[in-house]
Amino acid sequence: MFRRLPTDLTPTQDSPGLRVKAGTQYTSSQGDYLCHCGAEDHANGDHDVKALVDTYTDHQQHARERGR
């Protein structure tokens, strides 16, 4: 059986990670991330959310290189 996902996927200290929500014609896209190290960020709008994803990806790559 598949695990049921929570309705609010915002990252928490217990469940860090990246959340991206696509926008509609009435709302802008949104994104949040939270890392085990405590780094976090939030963005609104397509351009800013893409930059947030790029930042999160770079941060995770550097963390893996440092062995965290």
mmCIF file of C-alpha atoms in Angstrom:
data_model
loop_
_atom_site.group_PDB
_atom_site.id
_atom_site.type_symbol
_atom_site.label_atom_id
_atom_site.label_comp_id
_atom_site.label_asym_id
_atom_site.label_seq_id
_atom_site.Cartn_x
_atom_site.Cartn_y
_atom_site.Cartn_z
ATOM 1 C CA MET A 1 0.000 0.000 0.000
ATOM 2 C CA PHE A 2 1.247 3.479 -0.783
ATOM 3 C CA ARG A 3 1.868 5.953 1.988
ATOM 4 C CA ARG A 4 -0.618 8.820 1.984
ATOM 5 C CA LEU A 5 1.051 12.210 1.575
ATOM 6 C CA PRO A 6 0.150 15.026 3.957
ATOM 7 C CA THR A 7 -1.926 17.862 2.551
ATOM 8 C CA ASP A 8 0.691 20.443 3.593
ATOM 9 C CA LEU A 9 4.068 19.493 2.126
ATOM 10 C CA THR A 10 5.938 22.493 3.558
ATOM 11 C CA PRO A 11 9.364 21.292 4.760
ATOM 12 C CA THR A 12 9.831 21.028 8.542
ATOM 13 C CA GLN A 13 12.737 20.183 10.851
ATOM 14 C CA ASP A 14 11.364 16.627 11.039
ATOM 15 C CA SER A 15 10.968 16.435 7.268
ATOM 16 C CA PRO A 16 13.403 18.818 5.522
ATOM 17 C CA GLY A 17 13.502 19.190 1.762
ATOM 18 C CA LEU A 18 12.144 21.189 -1.150
ATOM 19 C CA ARG A 19 8.514 22.005 -1.936
ATOM 20 C CA VAL A 20 7.433 23.662 -5.177
ATOM 21 C CA LYS A 21 3.825 24.532 -5.951
ATOM 22 C CA ALA A 22 2.951 25.485 -9.528
ATOM 23 C CA GLY A 23 1.007 28.647 -10.119
ATOM 24 C CA THR A 24 -2.305 28.996 -11.893
ATOM 25 C CA GLN A 25 -3.669 31.830 -13.951
ATOM 26 C CA TYR A 26 -4.806 33.405 -10.655
ATOM 27 C CA THR A 27 -1.858 32.598 -8.369
ATOM 28 C CA SER A 28 1.923 32.679 -8.642
ATOM 29 C CA SER A 29 4.153 29.670 -8.130
ATOM 30 C CA GLN A 30 5.639 29.185 -4.664
ATOM 31 C CA GLY A 31 8.605 27.316 -3.270
ATOM 32 C CA ASP A 32 10.171 26.567 0.109
ATOM 33 C CA TYR A 33 13.201 24.636 1.249
ATOM 34 C CA LEU A 34 14.652 23.645 4.578
ATOM 35 C CA CYS A 35 17.936 21.786 5.023
ATOM 36 C CA HIS A 36 19.187 19.599 7.884
ATOM 37 C CA CYS A 37 21.825 22.284 8.550
ATOM 38 C CA GLY A 38 19.138 24.904 9.171
ATOM 39 C CA ALA A 39 19.390 26.784 5.862
ATOM 40 C CA GLU A 40 15.982 27.797 4.548
ATOM 41 C CA ASP A 41 14.375 30.039 1.950
ATOM 42 C CA HIS A 42 11.014 30.889 0.366
ATOM 43 C CA ALA A 43 10.142 32.272 -3.074
ATOM 44 C CA ASN A 44 7.112 33.461 -5.030
ATOM 45 C CA GLY A 45 6.838 33.750 -8.808
ATOM 46 C CA ASP A 46 8.218 31.552 -11.578
ATOM 47 C CA HIS A 47 11.603 33.267 -11.882
ATOM 48 C CA ASP A 48 12.244 33.368 -8.122
ATOM 49 C CA VAL A 49 11.117 29.761 -7.600
ATOM 50 C CA LYS A 50 13.483 28.573 -10.344
ATOM 51 C CA ALA A 51 16.308 30.466 -8.634
ATOM 52 C CA LEU A 52 15.295 28.863 -5.314
ATOM 53 C CA VAL A 53 15.467 25.369 -6.850
ATOM 54 C CA ASP A 54 18.911 26.156 -8.309
ATOM 55 C CA THR A 55 20.111 27.458 -4.926
ATOM 56 C CA TYR A 56 18.758 24.384 -3.119
ATOM 57 C CA THR A 57 20.399 22.053 -5.650
ATOM 58 C CA ASP A 58 23.767 23.803 -5.264
ATOM 59 C CA HIS A 59 23.443 23.756 -1.476
ATOM 60 C CA GLN A 60 22.697 20.030 -1.449
ATOM 61 C CA GLN A 61 25.621 19.307 -3.787
ATOM 62 C CA HIS A 62 28.029 21.185 -1.505
ATOM 63 C CA ALA A 63 26.626 19.393 1.541
ATOM 64 C CA ARG A 64 27.242 15.996 -0.126
ATOM 65 C CA GLU A 65 30.789 17.009 -0.995
ATOM 66 C CA ARG A 66 31.401 17.900 2.664
ATOM 67 C CA GLY A 67 29.919 14.574 3.742
ATOM 68 C CA ARG A 68 26.804 15.869 5.449
#
